[in-house]
DNA sequence: GGAATTTGACCGATC
DNA sequence: GGATCGGTCAAATTC
């Protein structure tokens, strides 16, 4: 099938054989899933040479446009071997990814309606808070002007904190600085070197001093935050402070979570289809049924977190964490504090200062970071000396990956961490006419847009669209059905937020195809969704929550797609 | 010595 | 009914 990553049919035609109809980076007809393969961003982008993204505009290739905009060319996660692994500076300055196109300020970007649709923002499954609230992201574009200043403040608050010294306490991560972002100012992205990381996600400065990461992490587990702030974080970026001795926490040191709860590891298993060991944790609170699964890459970085169940107790005081690891006061913000604007972005924080309310919701929510691409992909870090502690299997994995050319020695394949709150009952009828049970939602790490949504479609419907759906969706459906079923799948989603089309933000493009996906028809694919109707459609700032917008016509989709493509060129 | 982690074994679900 | 897999248990180990 023409399952293509992050695709949107902007041509109005459904060509099963032509995956590039859908904003796809997949241009190789023999490989419709480049992001699931060893292809690097560069490869993928380069592939546009053959089959440029079909935006019907004849625009320059994305890679070229990126290069034009940035002057730096397309980041080469794979093809450009890291100079010397973890301690070296990133091949491309993280700030590079924050290049704002001339004439467009961060504020303007944030003012994009796509950011502001609160209906699309789900509460944290563990905190019940709404990430967007913390950022004061407005739900109405009509107030943009009035709120510009406020937006600016919020933006700067969560994002562009100058790097503090590594020894700085984690509060730096969430400090609610009122400093104004200087457009041209260079900021590190939270690749802060952990002065010390004796907690899994300790509130160290590295944890979420992630100027860059804050965007993509703020709504999620601090584990993720820590991971992303980790110099070895999944983006393959490396610390700007790379001259410091490597002080990454050991596996054992990472056992504790700073999501505010205490967890006890009760098992670990190597799951099939993933090279990463999966650890099982239980909440240590008596009778609390909450569990979580954590997958780590071989270098110890979390690639996925799955929460199961909900806490039946308030978040414990941070006594243990305080004593054990130099707790991060900011991780448990004082209610209504200014810093909540940032802290709300983290699972461990909650603007209302209550955890109970939040923990009551998980069963009804489903939020994830990462997507099934990542679930199934095999990419892993293989280039780091982190592998010193690898077990034989890990070494084997490394060897296999190298043999497969997945990642050249010394290079790093990135993988997004994923947070999933498992759910037993979120069913919605979406605009594609089908009833969907939402089980996960992802944020692309490394994506400046914390709300970018990638919806992964897996398999294909074995039934018709349920009746009584809007004409718009029917339009899409009928249209999609003109092709084969597989192609139809690609067009069913009514929205596309191709945040992942952002070459900078598309680590998933490096992902390999899942081993279980043996046929095109069964291959999972992603559609990055445009967001709310009338949205700016800026992929880099798309609304994370709510993958589907209520558009009612294909034309509208196409129109947005075009706009989005235009915006995409910023990246 | 206690607490936490590790890890092999076991169990249930699914194919 | 057997194989496989994910999840859990619990003894051993580590800190």
Coordinates of C-alpha atoms in Angstrom, one line a residue, chain A:
Chain A
X1 CA 0.0 0.0 0.0
X2 CA 1.0 3.5 -0.2
X3 CA 1.3 3.8 3.4
X4 CA 3.5 6.7 3.8
X5 CA 4.8 8.5 6.7
X6 CA 3.2 11.7 7.6
X7 CA 1.3 11.9 4.5
X8 CA -1.5 14.0 3.2
X9 CA -3.0 13.8 -0.1
X10 CA -2.8 17.3 -1.3
X11 CA -3.2 16.5 -4.8
X12 CA -6.8 15.4 -4.6
X13 CA -5.8 12.2 -6.1
X14 CA -5.3 8.9 -4.5
X15 CA -2.5 7.1 -6.1
X16 CA -1.7 4.0 -4.3
X17 CA 1.5 3.7 -6.0
X18 CA 2.5 7.1 -5.3
X19 CA 3.1 7.6 -1.7
X20 CA 4.4 11.1 -2.2
X21 CA 0.9 12.3 -2.5
X22 CA 0.7 12.6 1.1
X23 CA 3.4 14.9 2.2
X24 CA 5.4 11.9 2.4
X25 CA 9.1 11.8 2.8
X26 CA 8.8 8.4 1.3
X27 CA 9.7 8.7 -2.2
X28 CA 11.2 5.4 -3.0
X29 CA 8.6 3.3 -4.5
X30 CA 10.2 0.3 -3.3
X31 CA 10.2 1.5 0.2
X32 CA 7.2 3.3 1.3
X33 CA 8.4 3.6 4.8
X34 CA 11.6 5.3 4.9
X35 CA 11.1 6.6 8.3
X36 CA 10.9 3.1 9.5
X37 CA 14.1 2.1 7.8
X38 CA 17.6 3.0 8.1
X39 CA 17.0 6.1 6.1
X40 CA 18.3 9.2 7.7
X41 CA 16.6 12.5 7.6
X42 CA 19.1 13.4 5.0
X43 CA 18.2 10.5 3.0
X44 CA 14.6 11.1 3.3
X45 CA 14.9 14.7 2.4
X46 CA 17.2 14.0 -0.4
X47 CA 14.7 11.6 -1.7
X48 CA 12.6 14.5 -2.5
X49 CA 14.8 15.0 -5.4
X50 CA 13.1 12.2 -7.0
X51 CA 9.7 12.8 -5.9
X52 CA 9.3 16.1 -4.4
X53 CA 6.6 16.6 -1.9
X54 CA 3.4 17.0 -3.7
X55 CA 2.3 20.3 -2.6
X56 CA 1.1 21.3 -6.0
X57 CA 3.1 24.4 -5.8
X58 CA 6.3 23.3 -7.3
X59 CA 8.1 24.6 -4.3
X60 CA 11.6 23.8 -3.7
X61 CA 12.4 20.7 -2.0
X62 CA 12.0 20.7 1.7
X63 CA 15.6 20.0 2.3
X64 CA 16.6 22.8 0.1
X65 CA 14.3 25.1 1.8
X66 CA 15.5 24.1 5.1
X67 CA 19.0 24.8 4.0
X68 CA 18.0 28.1 2.7
X69 CA 16.3 29.0 5.8
X70 CA 18.9 27.9 8.1
X71 CA 22.0 28.2 6.1
X72 CA 23.1 25.1 7.6
X73 CA 21.6 22.5 5.5
X74 CA 19.6 19.6 6.7
X75 CA 20.7 18.0 9.9
X76 CA 22.2 14.7 9.4
X77 CA 21.4 12.5 12.2
X78 CA 22.8 9.5 10.6
X79 CA 24.9 10.4 7.8
X80 CA 27.0 12.8 9.8
X81 CA 28.7 10.8 12.4
X82 CA 29.0 12.5 15.7
X83 CA 32.4 13.9 16.1
X84 CA 33.3 11.9 19.1
X85 CA 30.2 10.7 20.7
X86 CA 28.5 11.8 23.8
X87 CA 30.8 14.5 24.9
X88 CA 31.0 16.2 21.7
X89 CA 28.8 19.1 20.8
X90 CA 26.0 18.3 18.5
X91 CA 26.8 18.3 14.9
X92 CA 24.3 21.0 14.5
X93 CA 23.7 23.5 17.2
X94 CA 20.4 22.9 18.8
X95 CA 19.5 26.4 18.5
X96 CA 19.7 25.9 14.9
X97 CA 16.5 24.2 15.0
X98 CA 14.9 27.1 16.5
X99 CA 15.6 29.3 13.6
X100 CA 12.6 31.5 13.2
X101 CA 12.0 32.7 9.7
X102 CA 12.4 36.4 9.1
X103 CA 9.4 38.3 9.9
X104 CA 8.0 35.7 12.1
X105 CA 8.5 36.0 15.8
X106 CA 8.2 33.2 18.3
X107 CA 5.2 35.0 19.6
X108 CA 3.6 35.0 16.3
X109 CA 4.2 31.3 16.0
X110 CA 2.8 30.7 19.4
X111 CA -0.1 32.8 18.6
X112 CA -1.0 30.4 15.9
X113 CA -4.4 29.1 16.5
X114 CA -3.1 25.7 16.0
X115 CA -1.6 26.0 19.4
X116 CA -4.6 27.4 21.1
X117 CA -7.3 25.0 20.8
X118 CA -7.8 23.8 24.3
X119 CA -10.2 21.3 23.2
X120 CA -7.4 19.4 21.7
X121 CA -5.4 19.5 24.8
X122 CA -5.8 16.6 27.0
X123 CA -5.0 16.7 30.6
X124 CA -2.0 14.9 31.8
X125 CA -3.0 11.4 32.5
X126 CA -1.1 11.6 35.7
X127 CA -1.7 15.1 36.8
X128 CA -4.9 16.0 35.1
X129 CA -3.5 19.3 34.2
X130 CA -3.6 20.9 30.8
X131 CA -0.2 21.6 29.4
X132 CA -1.4 24.4 27.4
X133 CA -2.8 26.2 30.4
X134 CA 0.5 26.5 31.8
X135 CA 1.7 28.2 28.8
X136 CA -1.2 30.5 28.5
X137 CA -1.7 29.3 25.1
X138 CA -4.9 30.9 24.1
X139 CA -7.7 29.2 22.6
X140 CA -8.9 32.1 20.6
X141 CA -6.9 33.7 18.0
X142 CA -8.9 36.8 18.4
X143 CA -7.0 37.7 21.4
X144 CA -3.7 37.4 19.9
X145 CA -2.7 40.9 20.0
X146 CA -3.9 41.4 23.5
X147 CA -2.0 38.4 24.7
X148 CA 1.2 38.9 22.9
X149 CA 3.0 40.0 25.8
X150 CA 1.7 37.3 27.9
X151 CA 2.6 34.9 25.3
X152 CA 6.0 36.2 25.2
X153 CA 6.5 35.8 28.8
X154 CA 5.2 32.3 28.8
X155 CA 7.2 31.4 25.9
X156 CA 10.3 32.6 27.4
X157 CA 9.4 31.0 30.6
X158 CA 9.4 27.5 29.3
X159 CA 11.8 27.6 26.6
X160 CA 14.6 29.8 26.4
X161 CA 16.4 29.7 29.6
X162 CA 20.0 30.4 29.3
X163 CA 21.9 27.4 30.4
X164 CA 22.7 27.4 34.0
X165 CA 25.7 25.8 35.3
X166 CA 25.4 22.2 35.4
X167 CA 25.4 22.2 39.1
X168 CA 22.4 24.4 39.1
X169 CA 19.5 22.9 40.8
X170 CA 16.7 21.7 38.8
X171 CA 14.7 24.7 39.6
X172 CA 16.5 26.3 36.8
X173 CA 14.6 24.0 34.6
X174 CA 11.4 25.5 35.5
X175 CA 12.3 28.9 36.6
X176 CA 9.8 31.3 35.5
X177 CA 12.1 33.8 34.1
X178 CA 10.4 36.7 32.8
X179 CA 13.1 37.5 30.5
X180 CA 12.1 38.2 27.0
X181 CA 13.3 36.0 24.3
X182 CA 15.6 37.7 22.0
X183 CA 14.9 36.5 18.6
X184 CA 18.5 36.3 17.6
X185 CA 19.7 35.1 20.8
X186 CA 21.4 31.9 21.0
X187 CA 20.1 29.5 23.5
X188 CA 21.1 26.1 24.4
X189 CA 18.4 23.6 24.3
X190 CA 18.7 22.0 27.5
X191 CA 21.5 19.9 26.6
X192 CA 22.7 20.7 29.8
X193 CA 25.3 18.6 31.2
X194 CA 24.0 17.0 34.3
X195 CA 26.3 17.9 37.1
X196 CA 25.1 14.9 38.8
X197 CA 22.3 12.6 38.1
X198 CA 21.7 10.2 40.8
X199 CA 18.2 9.9 40.1
X200 CA 16.5 8.4 37.2
X201 CA 15.0 11.7 36.4
X202 CA 16.3 13.7 39.1
X203 CA 15.4 17.2 39.2
X204 CA 18.8 18.1 38.1
X205 CA 19.3 20.9 35.9
X206 CA 19.8 18.5 33.1
X207 CA 16.4 17.2 33.5
X208 CA 14.4 19.9 32.2
X209 CA 16.6 22.7 31.8
X210 CA 15.7 21.9 28.4
X211 CA 15.2 25.1 26.7
X212 CA 14.7 23.1 23.7
X213 CA 13.2 20.1 25.2
X214 CA 10.7 22.0 27.2
X215 CA 8.6 22.3 24.2
X216 CA 8.4 18.7 23.5
X217 CA 8.4 17.5 27.0
X218 CA 6.5 19.9 29.0
X219 CA 3.4 17.9 28.9
X220 CA 5.0 14.7 29.8
X221 CA 6.7 12.6 32.2
X222 CA 9.8 14.0 33.7
X223 CA 11.5 10.9 32.8
X224 CA 11.2 12.0 29.3
X225 CA 12.3 15.3 30.3
X226 CA 15.4 13.9 31.8
X227 CA 16.0 11.8 28.9
X228 CA 15.7 14.5 26.5
X229 CA 17.9 16.7 28.5
X230 CA 20.4 14.1 28.7
X231 CA 23.4 14.8 26.6
X232 CA 22.9 11.5 25.0
X233 CA 19.4 12.2 24.5
X234 CA 17.5 10.6 21.7
X235 CA 18.0 13.2 19.3
X236 CA 21.5 12.3 19.2
X237 CA 22.4 15.7 20.2
X238 CA 25.2 16.1 22.5
X239 CA 25.9 18.5 25.2
X240 CA 27.1 21.9 24.5
X241 CA 29.1 21.3 27.6
X242 CA 30.5 18.3 26.3
X243 CA 33.9 18.8 27.7
X244 CA 32.8 17.7 31.0
X245 CA 33.5 14.1 31.9
X246 CA 30.6 12.0 31.2
X247 CA 28.5 11.7 34.2
X248 CA 25.5 10.0 33.0
X249 CA 23.6 8.2 35.5
X250 CA 24.1 4.5 35.6
X251 CA 21.2 2.3 35.1
X252 CA 20.8 1.8 38.7
X253 CA 21.0 5.4 39.4
X254 CA 18.1 6.0 37.1
X255 CA 15.7 3.8 38.9
X256 CA 13.9 6.5 40.6
X257 CA 11.5 8.6 38.9
X258 CA 10.8 12.2 39.5
X259 CA 7.3 12.0 38.5
X260 CA 6.6 12.5 42.1
X261 CA 5.7 9.0 42.9
X262 CA 7.8 6.2 44.2
X263 CA 8.3 3.2 42.1
X264 CA 9.6 -0.1 42.7
X265 CA 11.0 -2.2 40.0
X266 CA 9.6 -5.6 40.0
X267 CA 10.6 -7.0 36.7
X268 CA 12.5 -6.5 33.6
X269 CA 12.1 -8.2 30.3
X270 CA 13.3 -8.1 26.9
X271 CA 10.3 -7.8 24.8
X272 CA 10.0 -9.1 21.3
X273 CA 10.3 -6.6 18.6
X274 CA 12.3 -4.2 20.6
X275 CA 15.9 -4.2 21.4
X276 CA 15.2 -2.3 24.5
X277 CA 14.6 -4.0 27.8
X278 CA 11.4 -3.2 29.4
X279 CA 11.3 -2.5 33.1
X280 CA 8.2 -2.9 35.2
X281 CA 7.6 -0.7 38.0
X282 CA 4.9 -0.5 40.7
X283 CA 4.0 2.4 42.7
X284 CA 5.2 1.7 46.1
X285 CA 2.3 3.3 47.8
X286 CA 0.4 0.7 49.6
X287 CA -2.4 -0.7 47.6
X288 CA -1.8 1.6 44.7
X289 CA -2.4 -0.3 41.6
X290 CA -0.4 2.0 39.4
X291 CA 2.3 0.5 37.3
X292 CA 4.5 1.7 34.6
X293 CA 6.6 0.2 32.0
X294 CA 9.8 1.8 31.0
X295 CA 11.7 1.0 28.0
X296 CA 15.3 2.1 27.8
X297 CA 17.6 2.0 25.0
X298 CA 20.9 0.3 25.5
X299 CA 22.5 3.5 26.5
X300 CA 20.0 3.9 29.3
X301 CA 17.8 6.4 27.8
X302 CA 14.2 6.0 28.1
X303 CA 12.4 5.4 24.9
X304 CA 9.0 4.6 26.2
X305 CA 7.0 4.9 29.3
X306 CA 3.7 3.3 29.7
X307 CA 1.6 4.1 32.7
X308 CA -1.1 1.7 33.7
X309 CA -3.7 2.4 36.2
X310 CA -4.1 5.4 38.3
X311 CA -2.8 6.4 41.6
X312 CA -5.2 6.2 44.4
X313 CA -3.3 8.5 46.6
X314 CA -1.8 11.9 46.5
X315 CA 1.6 12.4 45.3
X316 CA 4.0 11.7 48.1
X317 CA 6.1 14.3 49.5
X318 CA 9.4 14.5 47.9
X319 CA 11.2 13.5 51.1
X320 CA 13.0 10.6 49.6
X321 CA 13.9 12.3 46.5
X322 CA 15.0 15.3 48.4
X323 CA 17.3 13.3 50.5
X324 CA 18.5 11.0 47.9
X325 CA 19.2 13.0 45.0
X326 CA 19.1 16.6 45.6
X327 CA 15.5 16.9 44.8
X328 CA 14.2 19.2 42.4
X329 CA 11.9 21.6 44.2
X330 CA 10.6 22.8 41.0
X331 CA 9.2 19.4 40.3
X332 CA 6.6 19.9 42.9
X333 CA 5.5 23.4 42.3
X334 CA 3.7 25.5 44.7
X335 CA 0.2 25.8 43.5
X336 CA -0.5 28.9 41.5
X337 CA 3.1 29.8 41.4
X338 CA 4.2 31.5 38.4
X339 CA 6.4 28.7 37.6
X340 CA 3.3 26.6 37.1
X341 CA 3.2 27.9 33.6
X342 CA 6.1 25.7 33.0
X343 CA 5.6 23.1 35.6
X344 CA 2.3 22.3 34.2
X345 CA 4.0 20.9 31.3
X346 CA 5.4 18.1 33.3
X347 CA 3.7 15.2 34.7
X348 CA 5.3 15.7 37.9
X349 CA 3.9 19.1 38.2
X350 CA 0.4 20.2 38.4
X351 CA -0.9 23.6 38.4
X352 CA -3.6 22.9 40.8
X353 CA -1.2 21.4 43.2
X354 CA -3.2 18.3 43.4
X355 CA -2.3 15.0 42.2
X356 CA -5.3 13.1 43.1
X357 CA -7.6 14.7 40.6
X358 CA -5.1 13.9 38.0
X359 CA -4.6 10.4 38.9
X360 CA -8.2 9.8 38.7
X361 CA -8.2 10.5 35.0
X362 CA -5.8 8.2 33.4
X363 CA -8.2 5.5 32.9
X364 CA -10.2 7.7 30.8
X365 CA -7.4 9.2 28.9
X366 CA -4.8 8.1 26.6
X367 CA -1.7 10.0 26.1
X368 CA 1.5 9.0 24.7
X369 CA 4.7 10.3 23.5
X370 CA 6.1 8.5 20.7
X371 CA 4.1 6.4 18.3
X372 CA 3.9 3.1 17.0
X373 CA 6.6 3.8 14.6
X374 CA 8.7 3.9 17.6
X375 CA 7.2 0.9 19.1
X376 CA 8.2 -1.2 16.3
X377 CA 11.2 0.5 15.1
X378 CA 14.5 -1.1 15.9
X379 CA 16.6 1.9 15.9
X380 CA 18.8 2.2 18.8
X381 CA 21.9 3.9 19.9
X382 CA 24.8 2.0 18.9
X383 CA 27.5 4.4 18.6
X384 CA 28.1 5.4 22.1
X385 CA 30.5 4.1 24.6
X386 CA 27.5 3.6 26.7
X387 CA 27.5 0.2 25.3
X388 CA 30.3 -0.7 27.6
X389 CA 27.8 -2.0 29.9
X390 CA 25.9 -3.8 27.3
X391 CA 25.0 -7.3 27.7
X392 CA 25.8 -9.7 25.0
X393 CA 22.5 -9.2 23.5
X394 CA 23.0 -5.6 23.4
X395 CA 26.3 -6.1 21.7
X396 CA 24.7 -8.4 19.3
X397 CA 22.1 -5.8 18.6
X398 CA 24.7 -3.3 17.9
X399 CA 26.5 -5.6 15.6
X400 CA 23.3 -6.4 13.8
X401 CA 22.4 -2.8 13.5
X402 CA 25.7 -2.0 12.1
X403 CA 25.6 -4.9 9.8
X404 CA 22.3 -3.8 8.6
X405 CA 23.6 -0.4 8.0
X406 CA 21.0 1.0 10.3
X407 CA 23.4 3.2 11.9
X408 CA 27.0 3.5 11.1
X409 CA 29.4 3.1 13.9
X410 CA 29.7 6.3 15.8
X411 CA 26.4 7.5 14.7
X412 CA 23.3 7.6 16.7
X413 CA 19.9 6.6 15.7
X414 CA 17.5 8.6 17.5
X415 CA 14.4 7.4 19.1
X416 CA 11.6 9.3 20.7
X417 CA 10.7 8.6 24.2
X418 CA 7.2 7.7 24.5
X419 CA 4.8 8.0 27.3
X420 CA 1.6 6.2 27.2
X421 CA -1.2 6.1 29.6
X422 CA -3.0 3.0 28.9
X423 CA -6.8 3.2 28.6
X424 CA -9.5 0.6 28.6
X425 CA -12.5 3.2 26.8
X426 CA -11.7 6.4 24.7
X427 CA -13.8 5.9 21.7
X428 CA -14.6 8.7 19.3
X429 CA -16.0 8.9 16.0
X430 CA -13.7 10.9 14.0
X431 CA -14.1 12.7 10.8
X432 CA -13.0 9.9 8.7
X433 CA -16.2 8.3 9.7
X434 CA -14.7 5.5 11.7
X435 CA -14.9 5.0 15.3
X436 CA -11.6 5.1 16.9
X437 CA -10.3 4.1 20.2
X438 CA -7.5 6.3 21.1
X439 CA -4.8 4.6 22.8
X440 CA -1.9 6.8 22.5
X441 CA -0.7 10.1 21.5
X442 CA 2.8 11.2 20.9
X443 CA 4.9 14.2 20.9
X444 CA 8.0 14.3 18.8
X445 CA 10.9 14.9 20.9
X446 CA 13.1 17.4 19.4
X447 CA 10.2 19.0 17.8
X448 CA 9.9 22.5 18.7
X449 CA 6.3 21.9 18.5
X450 CA 5.3 20.1 21.7
X451 CA 1.9 19.6 20.3
X452 CA 2.6 18.1 17.1
X453 CA 0.6 15.0 16.6
X454 CA 1.4 12.0 14.6
X455 CA -1.4 9.6 14.2
X456 CA -0.3 6.2 13.3
X457 CA -2.6 4.1 11.3
X458 CA -1.9 0.4 11.4
X459 CA -3.6 -2.1 9.4
X460 CA -6.7 -1.4 7.5
X461 CA -10.3 -1.4 8.1
X462 CA -12.1 -4.5 7.3
X463 CA -15.4 -2.8 7.2
X464 CA -17.1 0.1 5.7
X465 CA -17.3 3.5 7.2
X466 CA -20.1 3.6 9.7
X467 CA -23.1 5.4 8.5
X468 CA -24.2 8.8 9.6
X469 CA -21.0 10.6 9.1
X470 CA -20.5 14.0 7.7
X471 CA -20.2 14.6 4.1
X472 CA -16.7 15.9 4.5
X473 CA -15.4 12.8 5.8
X474 CA -17.3 10.9 3.3
X475 CA -15.7 12.9 0.7
X476 CA -12.4 11.8 1.9
X477 CA -13.5 8.4 2.3
X478 CA -14.9 8.1 -1.1
X479 CA -11.9 9.7 -2.5
X480 CA -9.6 7.5 -0.8
X481 CA -11.5 4.5 -1.8
X482 CA -10.8 5.3 -5.4
X483 CA -7.5 3.7 -4.9
X484 CA -6.9 0.5 -3.2
X485 CA -7.7 0.0 0.3
X486 CA -4.3 0.7 1.4
X487 CA -4.1 3.9 -0.3
X488 CA -7.4 4.8 1.1
X489 CA -6.1 4.4 4.5
X490 CA -3.7 7.1 3.9
X491 CA -6.4 9.6 3.1
X492 CA -8.9 8.7 5.7
X493 CA -7.4 10.8 8.3
X494 CA -9.1 14.1 7.9
X495 CA -6.3 16.0 9.3
X496 CA -2.6 16.2 8.9
X497 CA -0.3 17.8 11.2
X498 CA 2.9 17.0 9.6
X499 CA 5.0 18.2 12.3
X500 CA 7.0 15.2 11.6
X501 CA 7.5 16.4 8.2
X502 CA 9.7 18.9 9.8
X503 CA 13.0 17.4 8.9
X504 CA 14.4 18.7 12.1
X505 CA 11.7 17.2 14.0
X506 CA 11.4 13.9 12.4
X507 CA 13.5 11.5 14.1
X508 CA 11.0 9.0 13.3
X509 CA 12.2 9.1 9.8
X510 CA 15.1 7.2 11.0
X511 CA 13.0 4.5 12.3
X512 CA 13.0 1.1 10.9
X513 CA 10.0 -0.8 9.8
X514 CA 8.6 -3.0 12.4
X515 CA 9.4 -6.5 12.0
X516 CA 5.8 -7.4 12.2
X517 CA 4.8 -5.3 9.3
X518 CA 5.3 -7.6 6.5
X519 CA 3.0 -6.3 3.9
X520 CA 2.2 -2.9 2.7
X521 CA -1.3 -3.3 3.8
X522 CA -0.3 -4.0 7.2
X523 CA 2.4 -1.5 7.5
X524 CA 1.7 1.1 10.0
X525 CA 2.1 4.5 8.8
X526 CA 1.7 7.9 10.2
X527 CA -0.2 10.9 9.3
X528 CA 0.8 14.0 11.0
X529 CA -2.3 15.8 11.6
X530 CA -3.2 19.3 10.9
X531 CA -4.9 20.7 13.8
X532 CA -7.9 22.7 14.5
X533 CA -9.9 24.2 11.7
X534 CA -8.6 27.4 10.5
X535 CA -5.4 26.6 12.1
X536 CA -2.3 28.1 11.0
X537 CA -1.2 24.6 10.4
X538 CA 2.3 25.3 11.3
X539 CA 3.7 21.9 11.9
X540 CA 6.3 23.1 14.3
X541 CA 3.7 24.4 16.5
X542 CA 0.8 22.3 15.8
X543 CA -1.5 21.4 18.5
X544 CA -0.5 18.3 20.1
X545 CA -3.7 17.2 21.5
X546 CA -6.5 16.3 19.4
X547 CA -5.3 14.7 16.3
X548 CA -8.3 15.3 14.3
X549 CA -9.8 18.5 13.2
X550 CA -13.3 19.0 12.2
X551 CA -12.8 19.9 8.7
X552 CA -15.5 19.0 6.4
X553 CA -14.1 19.1 2.9
X554 CA -11.1 17.9 1.1
X555 CA -10.6 21.3 -0.2
X556 CA -10.1 22.5 3.2
X557 CA -7.6 19.9 3.8
X558 CA -5.7 20.7 0.8
X559 CA -5.8 24.3 1.5
X560 CA -4.4 23.7 4.9
X561 CA -1.9 21.4 3.5
X562 CA -0.6 24.0 1.3
X563 CA -0.4 26.5 4.0
X564 CA 1.3 24.0 6.1
X565 CA 3.8 23.3 3.5
X566 CA 4.6 26.9 3.3
X567 CA 5.1 27.1 6.9
X568 CA 7.0 24.0 6.8
X569 CA 9.6 25.7 4.8
X570 CA 10.5 27.6 7.8
X571 CA 12.1 24.5 9.1

